[in-house]
Amino acid sequence: MANLQSTILQLLTGMKFTILIFCLTLLFSLPLGLLVAKGRMSGNRIVSGIIRVYISIMRGTPLMLQLLIVYFGPWYIFKIPLRDLTIGDLDYRFVATIIGFTINYAAYFAEIFRGGIQSMPLGQYEAAQVLGFSKSQTFFRIILPQVIKRVLPPVTNEVITLVKDTSLAQVLAVSEMFIAAKSLASAQVSVVPFVVAGVFYYIMNGIIEIGMNKLELKLRYYS
Amino acid sequence: MNVLEMQNIRKSFGDVSVLRDISLTVKKGEVVAIIGPSGSGKSTLLRCATTLEKIDGGTIAICGRALASNVNGKEIFAGKKDLVEIRSMFGLVFQNFHLFPHFSVRRNITESLIHVRKVPKAEANAVADRLLAKMGLSEKADAYPCQLSGGQQQRVSIARALAINPEILFFDEPTSALDPELTGEILKVIRELAEEKMTMVIVTHEMNFAREVADRVIFMADGVIIEEGPAFDLINNPREERTRAFLAGY
Ligand SMILES: Nc1ncnc2c1ncn2[C@@H]1O[C@H](COP(=O)(O)OP(=O)(O)O)[C@@H](O)[C@H]1O
Ligand SMILES: [Mg+2]
């Protein structure tokens, strides 16, 4: 029993990192995804072409590989010894993790946003234009709020996937929850730490689902 | 003074010539109805006048302000700053309303007043409430567009277009998306605006309404004006064969 308690406590320390990776990734990748979506729809063919390639690489290769490349890339390509770099008490392993997750999830979010933006009827733009709204006012006041409602379900799916994907940070030896569970399991020769970790992930996703449902209900005031 | 002045307008989509040398002037207080078969370019003409399409040739001025002018054979279009001012002089009512579904009825009307015209919020709300009262929709101010009937939505969109106190109001088939029993309430509103001497250009298929409310009727086909004249004369005694054939269908 005491064993289980200490397992939970040790996993909670790992969970701190899991939640941190999760929150920082969302914080950066949602706005970046919007920017990428705009670039993908840009009339400038070079911009939209580059972004199209970026998105297809992010979606077409394993996230784990992308994390490794972000981590080792600076050293192999530029001989910059980032691996030993620390920023405050964050070491580059953690920074690389956040960068890797952010650029990967931004690509997925961008495609979702693009679909949402393109599903908006032309009439909304025309009505706004005739009323004198500028392009950016039209986007932020008229289009984006409606797009958010439309993309909420697919965004929720990605957010739930992100919770589980945080476990991939283990390839850079970031001490998130999964790595903690693994070392506990081998020390205790038991699957209990894995089960406890699984319950944590499950609870986290349960909370996310409840939150997103609430948001969806809140946006149901119009159709 | 002419509120709207369109001279020798040409507009093509690809190889398709949609407006072929059309001229239209509208005087202050005048109500002009545009009729004609579908595909004849009526909507395109309104869209050119309301900055939604760029013309290929010709000149457009609203209240003397040039939207498009022709200097030595070269088309010159109004810049960004002029556009904002020109757009404050007209309103456009769409066939499908195009209300903003995520805003309340009141906010549909106030949003551009507050954020484009920089009218203080309290004043904008007062404008909205006055217009909603006029449209008989006072009790719907806090409702959302999806909670209204088509006729009510169209009345909100008319109120939205009126909010900036425009010099001229354009309507593109304002009753065509409505169930027949709802067209009456929209026509009534437009009739009242005509009585208040609002300058209006109305694309419509309601011949009785056009005859009764419009001062002048324009019959368009294939991108040209076939015939125009006083509303009663044109609809009751069309001179042109094309017009007669078209009106026979009503
Ligand atoms: N954006 C567009 N692209 C290509 N063709 C268009 C476009 N808008 C209108 N047209 C064409 O222009 C012609 C006139 O259309 P429109 O002005 O809508 O006619 P009306 O309103 O009289 O029915 C039609 O043949 C239509 O197909
Ligand atoms: Mg039309």
Coordinates of C-alpha atoms and ligand atoms in Angstrom, one line a residue:
Chain A
M1 CA 0.0 0.0 0.0
A2 CA 2.8 2.4 1.0
N3 CA 4.4 1.2 -2.2
L4 CA 1.4 2.4 -4.3
Q5 CA 1.4 5.7 -2.5
S6 CA 5.0 6.4 -3.3
T7 CA 4.5 5.3 -6.9
I8 CA 1.7 7.8 -7.2
L9 CA 3.8 10.5 -5.6
Q10 CA 6.7 9.9 -7.9
L11 CA 4.5 9.8 -11.0
L12 CA 3.0 13.1 -10.0
T13 CA 6.4 14.7 -10.3
G14 CA 6.6 13.4 -13.8
M15 CA 3.0 14.5 -14.4
K16 CA 4.1 18.1 -13.8
F17 CA 6.3 17.9 -16.9
T18 CA 3.6 16.1 -18.9
I19 CA 1.1 18.9 -18.1
L20 CA 3.8 21.5 -18.8
I21 CA 4.6 20.0 -22.2
F22 CA 0.8 19.8 -22.9
C23 CA 0.1 23.4 -21.9
L24 CA 3.1 25.0 -23.6
T25 CA 2.5 23.1 -26.8
L26 CA -1.1 24.3 -27.0
L27 CA -0.1 27.9 -26.0
F28 CA 2.3 28.1 -28.9
S29 CA 0.8 25.7 -31.6
L30 CA -2.7 27.1 -31.6
P31 CA -1.7 30.7 -32.7
L32 CA 1.1 29.3 -34.8
G33 CA -1.4 27.0 -36.5
L34 CA -3.6 30.0 -37.3
L35 CA -0.7 31.8 -38.9
V36 CA 0.3 28.7 -40.8
A37 CA -3.2 28.3 -42.1
K38 CA -3.2 31.9 -43.3
G39 CA 0.1 31.3 -45.0
R40 CA -1.1 28.1 -46.6
M41 CA -4.1 30.1 -48.1
S42 CA -1.8 33.0 -49.1
G43 CA -2.0 34.2 -52.7
N44 CA 1.7 34.2 -52.8
R45 CA 2.6 30.8 -54.3
I46 CA 6.1 30.7 -52.8
V47 CA 4.7 31.1 -49.3
S48 CA 1.8 28.7 -49.7
G49 CA 4.2 26.2 -51.4
I50 CA 6.7 26.2 -48.6
I51 CA 4.0 25.9 -46.1
R52 CA 2.4 23.0 -48.0
V53 CA 5.7 21.2 -47.9
Y54 CA 6.2 21.9 -44.2
I55 CA 2.7 20.6 -43.4
S56 CA 3.2 17.4 -45.4
I57 CA 6.5 16.7 -43.7
M58 CA 5.0 17.3 -40.2
R59 CA 2.1 15.0 -41.0
G60 CA 4.1 12.4 -43.0
T61 CA 6.9 11.6 -40.6
P62 CA 6.8 10.3 -37.0
L63 CA 6.7 12.9 -34.3
M64 CA 9.4 11.0 -32.4
L65 CA 11.7 11.4 -35.3
Q66 CA 10.9 15.2 -35.5
L67 CA 11.8 15.5 -31.8
L68 CA 15.1 13.8 -32.3
I69 CA 15.9 16.1 -35.2
V70 CA 15.0 19.2 -33.4
Y71 CA 17.2 18.0 -30.5
F72 CA 20.3 16.8 -32.4
G73 CA 19.9 18.9 -35.6
P74 CA 21.6 22.1 -34.3
W75 CA 24.7 20.0 -33.4
Y76 CA 24.9 17.9 -36.5
I77 CA 24.1 20.7 -39.0
F78 CA 25.7 23.8 -37.4
K79 CA 28.0 22.2 -34.8
I80 CA 26.2 24.3 -32.2
P81 CA 26.5 22.4 -28.9
L82 CA 22.9 23.1 -27.8
R83 CA 22.7 19.7 -26.2
D84 CA 24.6 21.0 -23.2
L85 CA 22.8 24.3 -23.2
T86 CA 20.6 25.3 -20.3
I87 CA 18.2 28.2 -20.2
G88 CA 17.6 29.1 -16.6
D89 CA 16.8 25.7 -15.1
L90 CA 15.4 24.4 -18.4
D91 CA 17.8 22.4 -20.4
Y92 CA 17.7 22.2 -24.2
R93 CA 16.1 18.8 -24.1
F94 CA 13.0 20.3 -22.7
V95 CA 13.1 23.3 -25.1
A96 CA 13.6 21.0 -28.0
T97 CA 10.6 19.0 -26.9
I98 CA 8.4 22.0 -26.8
I99 CA 9.7 23.2 -30.2
G100 CA 9.2 19.8 -31.7
F101 CA 5.6 19.4 -30.4
T102 CA 4.7 23.0 -31.3
I103 CA 5.8 22.8 -35.0
N104 CA 4.2 19.4 -35.3
Y105 CA 0.8 20.3 -33.8
A106 CA 0.8 23.7 -35.5
A107 CA 0.7 21.8 -38.8
Y108 CA -2.3 19.7 -37.7
F109 CA -4.1 22.7 -36.3
A110 CA -3.4 24.7 -39.5
E111 CA -5.1 22.1 -41.6
I112 CA -8.1 22.1 -39.3
F113 CA -8.3 25.9 -39.2
R114 CA -7.9 26.1 -43.0
G115 CA -10.9 23.8 -43.4
G116 CA -12.9 25.9 -41.0
I117 CA -12.0 29.2 -42.7
Q118 CA -12.7 27.8 -46.1
S119 CA -16.1 26.5 -45.0
M120 CA -17.2 30.1 -44.2
P121 CA -19.8 31.4 -46.7
L122 CA -18.5 34.2 -49.0
G123 CA -21.5 36.3 -48.0
Q124 CA -20.0 36.9 -44.5
Y125 CA -17.0 38.5 -46.1
E126 CA -19.1 40.5 -48.5
A127 CA -21.5 41.8 -45.8
A128 CA -18.5 42.8 -43.7
Q129 CA -16.7 44.5 -46.7
V130 CA -19.8 46.5 -47.6
L131 CA -20.1 47.7 -44.0
G132 CA -16.6 49.0 -44.1
F133 CA -14.8 46.5 -41.9
S134 CA -11.1 46.2 -42.7
K135 CA -9.6 42.8 -43.7
S136 CA -8.3 42.2 -40.2
Q137 CA -11.5 43.3 -38.5
T138 CA -13.4 41.0 -40.7
F139 CA -11.2 38.1 -39.8
F140 CA -11.0 38.6 -36.1
R141 CA -14.6 39.9 -35.5
I142 CA -16.7 38.1 -38.1
I143 CA -14.8 35.0 -39.4
L144 CA -12.6 33.7 -36.6
P145 CA -15.4 33.4 -33.9
Q146 CA -17.5 31.4 -36.2
V147 CA -14.5 29.3 -37.3
I148 CA -13.7 28.4 -33.7
K149 CA -17.2 27.0 -33.2
R150 CA -16.9 25.0 -36.4
V151 CA -13.4 23.5 -35.6
L152 CA -14.0 22.7 -32.0
P153 CA -14.7 19.0 -32.5
P154 CA -11.6 18.2 -34.6
V155 CA -9.5 20.4 -32.3
T156 CA -10.7 18.5 -29.3
N157 CA -9.5 15.3 -31.0
E158 CA -6.0 16.7 -31.5
V159 CA -5.9 17.9 -28.0
I160 CA -6.7 14.5 -26.7
T161 CA -4.1 13.0 -28.9
L162 CA -1.6 15.5 -27.6
V163 CA -2.1 14.3 -24.0
K164 CA -1.1 10.8 -25.1
D165 CA 1.7 12.1 -27.4
T166 CA 3.4 13.8 -24.5
S167 CA 4.8 10.4 -23.6
L168 CA 7.0 10.6 -26.7
A169 CA 9.1 13.2 -24.9
Q170 CA 10.8 10.2 -23.3
V171 CA 13.0 9.9 -26.5
L172 CA 14.8 13.1 -25.3
A173 CA 14.9 11.8 -21.8
V174 CA 12.6 14.5 -20.5
S175 CA 11.4 13.2 -17.2
E176 CA 7.7 13.3 -18.0
M177 CA 5.3 10.8 -16.5
F178 CA 5.8 8.0 -18.9
I179 CA 9.6 7.8 -18.3
A180 CA 8.9 7.9 -14.5
A181 CA 6.5 5.0 -14.9
K182 CA 9.0 3.0 -16.9
S183 CA 11.8 3.3 -14.4
L184 CA 9.4 2.6 -11.5
A185 CA 8.1 -0.4 -13.3
S186 CA 11.5 -1.9 -13.8
A187 CA 12.6 -1.1 -10.3
Q188 CA 9.5 -2.7 -8.8
V189 CA 9.3 -5.4 -11.4
S190 CA 5.6 -4.6 -11.6
V191 CA 3.0 -3.2 -14.1
V192 CA 1.3 -1.2 -11.4
P193 CA 3.2 2.1 -12.2
F194 CA 2.1 1.7 -15.8
V195 CA -1.5 1.2 -14.8
V196 CA -1.3 4.2 -12.5
A197 CA 0.2 6.3 -15.4
G198 CA -2.6 5.1 -17.6
V199 CA -5.2 6.2 -15.1
F200 CA -3.5 9.6 -15.0
Y201 CA -3.7 10.0 -18.8
Y202 CA -7.2 8.9 -18.8
I203 CA -8.3 11.3 -16.1
M204 CA -6.5 14.2 -17.8
N205 CA -8.4 13.4 -21.1
G206 CA -11.6 13.1 -19.2
I207 CA -11.2 16.6 -17.8
I208 CA -10.3 17.9 -21.3
E209 CA -13.4 16.3 -22.7
I210 CA -15.7 17.8 -20.1
G211 CA -14.1 21.2 -20.6
M212 CA -14.5 21.1 -24.4
N213 CA -18.1 19.9 -24.1
K214 CA -18.8 22.8 -21.9
L215 CA -17.3 25.2 -24.4
E216 CA -19.2 23.5 -27.2
L217 CA -22.5 24.0 -25.3
K218 CA -21.6 27.6 -24.6
L219 CA -21.2 28.2 -28.3
R220 CA -24.5 26.6 -29.1
Y221 CA -26.3 29.9 -28.5
Y222 CA -26.4 30.3 -32.3
S223 CA -26.3 28.0 -35.3
Chain B
M1 CA -27.2 66.1 -57.5
N2 CA -26.9 62.5 -58.7
V3 CA -26.4 60.1 -55.8
L4 CA -25.3 57.3 -58.1
E5 CA -23.6 57.8 -61.4
M6 CA -22.4 54.8 -63.4
Q7 CA -21.2 55.5 -67.0
N8 CA -20.4 53.0 -69.7
I9 CA -19.8 50.1 -67.3
R10 CA -18.1 47.0 -68.7
K11 CA -17.5 43.9 -66.8
S12 CA -16.5 40.4 -67.9
F13 CA -15.9 37.2 -66.1
G14 CA -13.2 35.4 -68.1
D15 CA -14.5 35.5 -71.7
V16 CA -18.1 36.1 -70.6
S17 CA -19.1 39.7 -71.0
V18 CA -21.7 40.3 -68.3
L19 CA -22.1 44.1 -68.4
R20 CA -21.8 45.7 -71.8
D21 CA -21.6 49.4 -71.7
I22 CA -24.3 50.1 -69.1
S23 CA -25.0 53.6 -67.7
L24 CA -27.2 54.3 -64.8
T25 CA -27.8 57.5 -62.9
V26 CA -30.0 57.9 -59.8
K27 CA -31.1 61.2 -58.4
K28 CA -31.6 62.0 -54.8
G29 CA -34.8 60.6 -53.5
E30 CA -35.4 58.5 -56.6
V31 CA -36.5 54.9 -56.5
V32 CA -35.2 52.8 -59.4
A33 CA -36.3 49.2 -59.9
I34 CA -34.2 46.9 -62.1
I35 CA -35.9 43.9 -63.7
G36 CA -34.8 41.3 -66.2
P37 CA -34.3 37.6 -66.7
S38 CA -31.9 35.7 -64.5
G39 CA -28.4 35.9 -65.7
S40 CA -28.8 39.3 -67.3
G41 CA -26.3 41.0 -65.0
K42 CA -28.5 42.7 -62.5
S43 CA -26.6 41.4 -59.5
T44 CA -23.3 42.1 -61.1
L45 CA -24.4 45.7 -61.7
L46 CA -25.2 46.2 -58.0
R47 CA -22.0 44.4 -57.0
C48 CA -20.0 46.8 -59.2
A49 CA -21.7 49.8 -57.6
T50 CA -21.1 48.5 -54.1
T51 CA -17.4 47.7 -54.3
L52 CA -17.9 44.0 -54.4
E53 CA -16.7 43.7 -58.0
K54 CA -14.1 45.7 -59.9
I55 CA -15.3 46.9 -63.3
D56 CA -13.2 46.5 -66.4
G57 CA -14.2 49.9 -67.9
G58 CA -16.4 52.9 -67.2
T59 CA -16.8 55.3 -64.3
I60 CA -18.7 55.0 -61.0
A61 CA -19.3 57.8 -58.5
I62 CA -21.4 57.9 -55.4
C63 CA -22.4 61.3 -54.2
G64 CA -19.8 62.7 -56.4
R65 CA -17.0 60.6 -54.9
A66 CA -15.2 58.5 -57.6
L67 CA -15.2 54.8 -57.0
A68 CA -13.8 54.2 -60.4
S69 CA -12.7 56.8 -62.9
N70 CA -11.2 56.7 -66.3
V71 CA -8.1 58.9 -67.0
N72 CA -6.8 58.7 -70.6
G73 CA -8.3 55.3 -71.1
K74 CA -6.8 53.9 -67.9
E75 CA -9.1 52.7 -65.0
I76 CA -8.3 54.3 -61.7
F77 CA -9.9 52.9 -58.6
A78 CA -10.5 54.5 -55.2
G79 CA -7.8 53.9 -52.6
K80 CA -8.3 52.3 -49.2
K81 CA -9.1 55.5 -47.4
D82 CA -11.6 56.7 -50.0
L83 CA -13.2 53.2 -50.0
V84 CA -14.0 53.4 -46.3
E85 CA -15.7 56.8 -46.9
I86 CA -17.6 55.7 -50.0
R87 CA -18.8 52.7 -48.1
S88 CA -20.3 54.9 -45.5
M89 CA -22.5 56.5 -48.1
F90 CA -24.4 53.4 -49.3
G91 CA -26.0 50.3 -47.9
L92 CA -26.6 46.9 -49.5
V93 CA -29.3 44.4 -48.7
F94 CA -28.5 40.9 -49.9
Q95 CA -31.0 38.3 -51.2
N96 CA -29.7 35.9 -48.4
F97 CA -29.4 38.5 -45.7
H98 CA -25.9 37.5 -44.7
L99 CA -26.4 38.5 -41.1
F100 CA -23.6 37.7 -38.6
P101 CA -25.0 34.6 -36.9
H102 CA -22.8 34.9 -33.8
F103 CA -24.0 38.4 -33.0
S104 CA -27.3 39.3 -31.5
V105 CA -29.7 41.3 -33.6
R106 CA -28.7 44.5 -31.9
R107 CA -25.0 43.8 -32.3
N108 CA -25.4 43.0 -36.0
I109 CA -26.5 46.6 -36.3
T110 CA -24.0 48.3 -33.9
E111 CA -20.8 46.4 -34.7
S112 CA -19.8 48.5 -37.8
L113 CA -21.0 51.7 -36.2
I114 CA -18.8 51.1 -33.2
H115 CA -15.7 49.6 -34.9
V116 CA -15.7 51.2 -38.3
R117 CA -17.5 54.6 -37.7
K118 CA -16.2 54.9 -34.2
V119 CA -19.6 55.8 -32.8
P120 CA -19.8 55.6 -29.0
K121 CA -21.4 52.4 -27.9
A122 CA -24.4 54.0 -26.1
E123 CA -25.1 56.0 -29.2
A124 CA -24.8 53.0 -31.5
N125 CA -27.2 51.1 -29.3
A126 CA -29.7 53.9 -29.5
V127 CA -29.5 53.9 -33.3
A128 CA -30.1 50.1 -33.3
D129 CA -33.0 50.4 -31.0
R130 CA -34.6 53.2 -33.0
L131 CA -34.2 51.2 -36.3
L132 CA -35.5 48.0 -34.7
A133 CA -38.5 49.8 -33.5
K134 CA -39.0 51.1 -37.0
M135 CA -38.8 47.6 -38.3
G136 CA -41.2 46.3 -35.7
L137 CA -38.5 44.2 -34.1
S138 CA -37.9 45.9 -30.8
E139 CA -38.6 42.7 -28.8
K140 CA -36.0 40.8 -30.9
A141 CA -33.0 43.0 -30.1
D142 CA -31.4 40.4 -27.9
A143 CA -32.3 37.4 -30.1
Y144 CA -29.9 35.7 -32.5
P145 CA -30.5 35.6 -36.3
C146 CA -31.2 31.9 -36.2
Q147 CA -34.2 32.5 -33.9
L148 CA -35.9 34.7 -36.4
S149 CA -38.0 34.0 -39.5
G150 CA -36.6 34.9 -42.9
G151 CA -38.7 38.0 -43.1
Q152 CA -37.5 39.2 -39.7
Q153 CA -33.9 38.4 -40.7
Q154 CA -34.3 40.5 -43.8
R155 CA -35.7 43.4 -41.8
V156 CA -32.7 43.2 -39.5
S157 CA -30.4 43.3 -42.5
I158 CA -32.3 46.4 -43.8
A159 CA -31.8 48.0 -40.3
R160 CA -28.1 47.1 -40.5
A161 CA -27.8 48.7 -43.8
L162 CA -29.6 51.8 -42.6
A163 CA -27.5 52.2 -39.4
I164 CA -24.9 54.4 -41.1
N165 CA -27.7 56.7 -42.4
P166 CA -26.7 56.0 -46.1
E167 CA -27.4 58.3 -49.0
I168 CA -28.5 55.3 -51.1
L169 CA -29.7 51.8 -50.4
F170 CA -29.2 48.9 -52.8
F171 CA -31.4 45.8 -52.7
D172 CA -30.6 42.6 -54.6
E173 CA -33.9 40.6 -54.8
P174 CA -34.7 41.2 -51.1
T175 CA -37.7 38.9 -51.2
S176 CA -36.5 36.1 -53.4
A177 CA -35.2 33.9 -50.5
L178 CA -38.4 34.3 -48.6
D179 CA -41.6 32.2 -48.4
P180 CA -44.3 34.0 -50.4
E181 CA -46.3 34.8 -47.3
L182 CA -43.3 36.7 -45.9
T183 CA -42.5 39.0 -48.9
G184 CA -45.3 41.4 -47.9
E185 CA -43.5 42.6 -44.7
I186 CA -40.3 43.4 -46.6
L187 CA -42.1 45.2 -49.4
K188 CA -44.0 47.2 -46.8
V189 CA -40.7 48.3 -45.2
I190 CA -39.3 49.3 -48.6
R191 CA -42.5 51.2 -49.4
E192 CA -42.2 53.2 -46.1
L193 CA -38.6 54.0 -47.0
A194 CA -39.7 55.3 -50.4
E195 CA -42.3 57.5 -48.7
E196 CA -39.4 58.9 -46.6
K197 CA -37.7 59.8 -49.9
M198 CA -34.9 57.3 -49.4
T199 CA -32.8 56.9 -52.6
M200 CA -33.0 53.3 -53.6
V201 CA -32.0 50.9 -56.4
I202 CA -34.0 47.6 -56.2
V203 CA -33.5 44.5 -58.2
T204 CA -36.8 42.7 -58.0
H205 CA -39.1 40.2 -59.6
E206 CA -42.2 41.7 -57.9
M207 CA -43.7 43.6 -60.9
N208 CA -46.7 45.0 -59.0
F209 CA -44.4 46.3 -56.3
A210 CA -42.0 47.8 -58.9
R211 CA -44.8 49.6 -60.7
E212 CA -46.2 51.0 -57.5
V213 CA -43.1 52.0 -55.6
A214 CA -40.5 52.8 -58.2
D215 CA -40.2 56.1 -60.0
R216 CA -38.3 54.5 -62.8
V217 CA -37.9 50.9 -64.0
I218 CA -35.0 49.5 -66.0
F219 CA -35.3 46.4 -68.0
M220 CA -32.0 44.6 -68.5
A221 CA -31.1 41.6 -70.6
D222 CA -27.8 40.1 -71.7
G223 CA -25.8 42.8 -70.0
V224 CA -27.4 45.8 -71.6
I225 CA -30.3 48.0 -70.7
I226 CA -33.0 47.2 -73.2
E227 CA -35.5 49.8 -72.0
E228 CA -36.1 52.2 -69.2
G229 CA -38.8 54.6 -68.3
P230 CA -41.4 55.7 -65.7
A231 CA -42.5 52.6 -63.8
F232 CA -46.1 52.6 -64.7
D233 CA -45.4 53.1 -68.5
L234 CA -42.7 50.5 -68.8
I235 CA -44.6 47.8 -67.0
N236 CA -48.0 48.5 -68.5
N237 CA -46.9 49.6 -72.0
P238 CA -43.4 48.3 -72.8
R239 CA -42.1 49.5 -76.1
E240 CA -39.6 46.8 -76.8
E241 CA -40.4 43.3 -77.9
R242 CA -37.9 41.8 -75.4
T243 CA -39.5 43.6 -72.5
R244 CA -43.0 42.6 -73.6
A245 CA -41.9 38.9 -73.8
F246 CA -40.3 39.1 -70.4
L247 CA -43.3 40.8 -68.7
A248 CA -45.7 38.3 -70.3
G249 CA -44.2 35.7 -67.9
Y250 CA -45.6 37.6 -64.9
Ligands
LIG1 N1 -18.1 35.6 -59.9 C1 -18.6 35.2 -61.2 N2 -17.8 34.4 -62.0 C2 -18.2 34.0 -63.2 N3 -19.3 34.3 -63.7 C3 -20.2 35.1 -63.0 C4 -19.9 35.5 -61.7 N4 -20.9 36.3 -61.2 C5 -21.8 36.2 -62.2 N5 -21.4 35.5 -63.3 C6 -22.2 35.4 -64.5 O1 -22.6 36.6 -64.9 C7 -23.9 36.5 -65.5 C8 -24.8 37.5 -64.8 O2 -25.0 37.1 -63.5 P1 -25.8 38.0 -62.5 O3 -25.3 39.4 -62.5 O4 -25.9 37.2 -61.2 O5 -27.3 38.0 -63.2 P2 -28.7 38.3 -62.5 O6 -28.5 38.9 -61.2 O7 -29.3 39.2 -63.5 O8 -29.4 37.0 -62.5 C9 -24.3 35.1 -65.4 O9 -24.1 34.4 -66.6 C10 -23.4 34.6 -64.3 O10 -23.2 33.2 -64.5
MG2 MG -29.1 38.2 -59.3

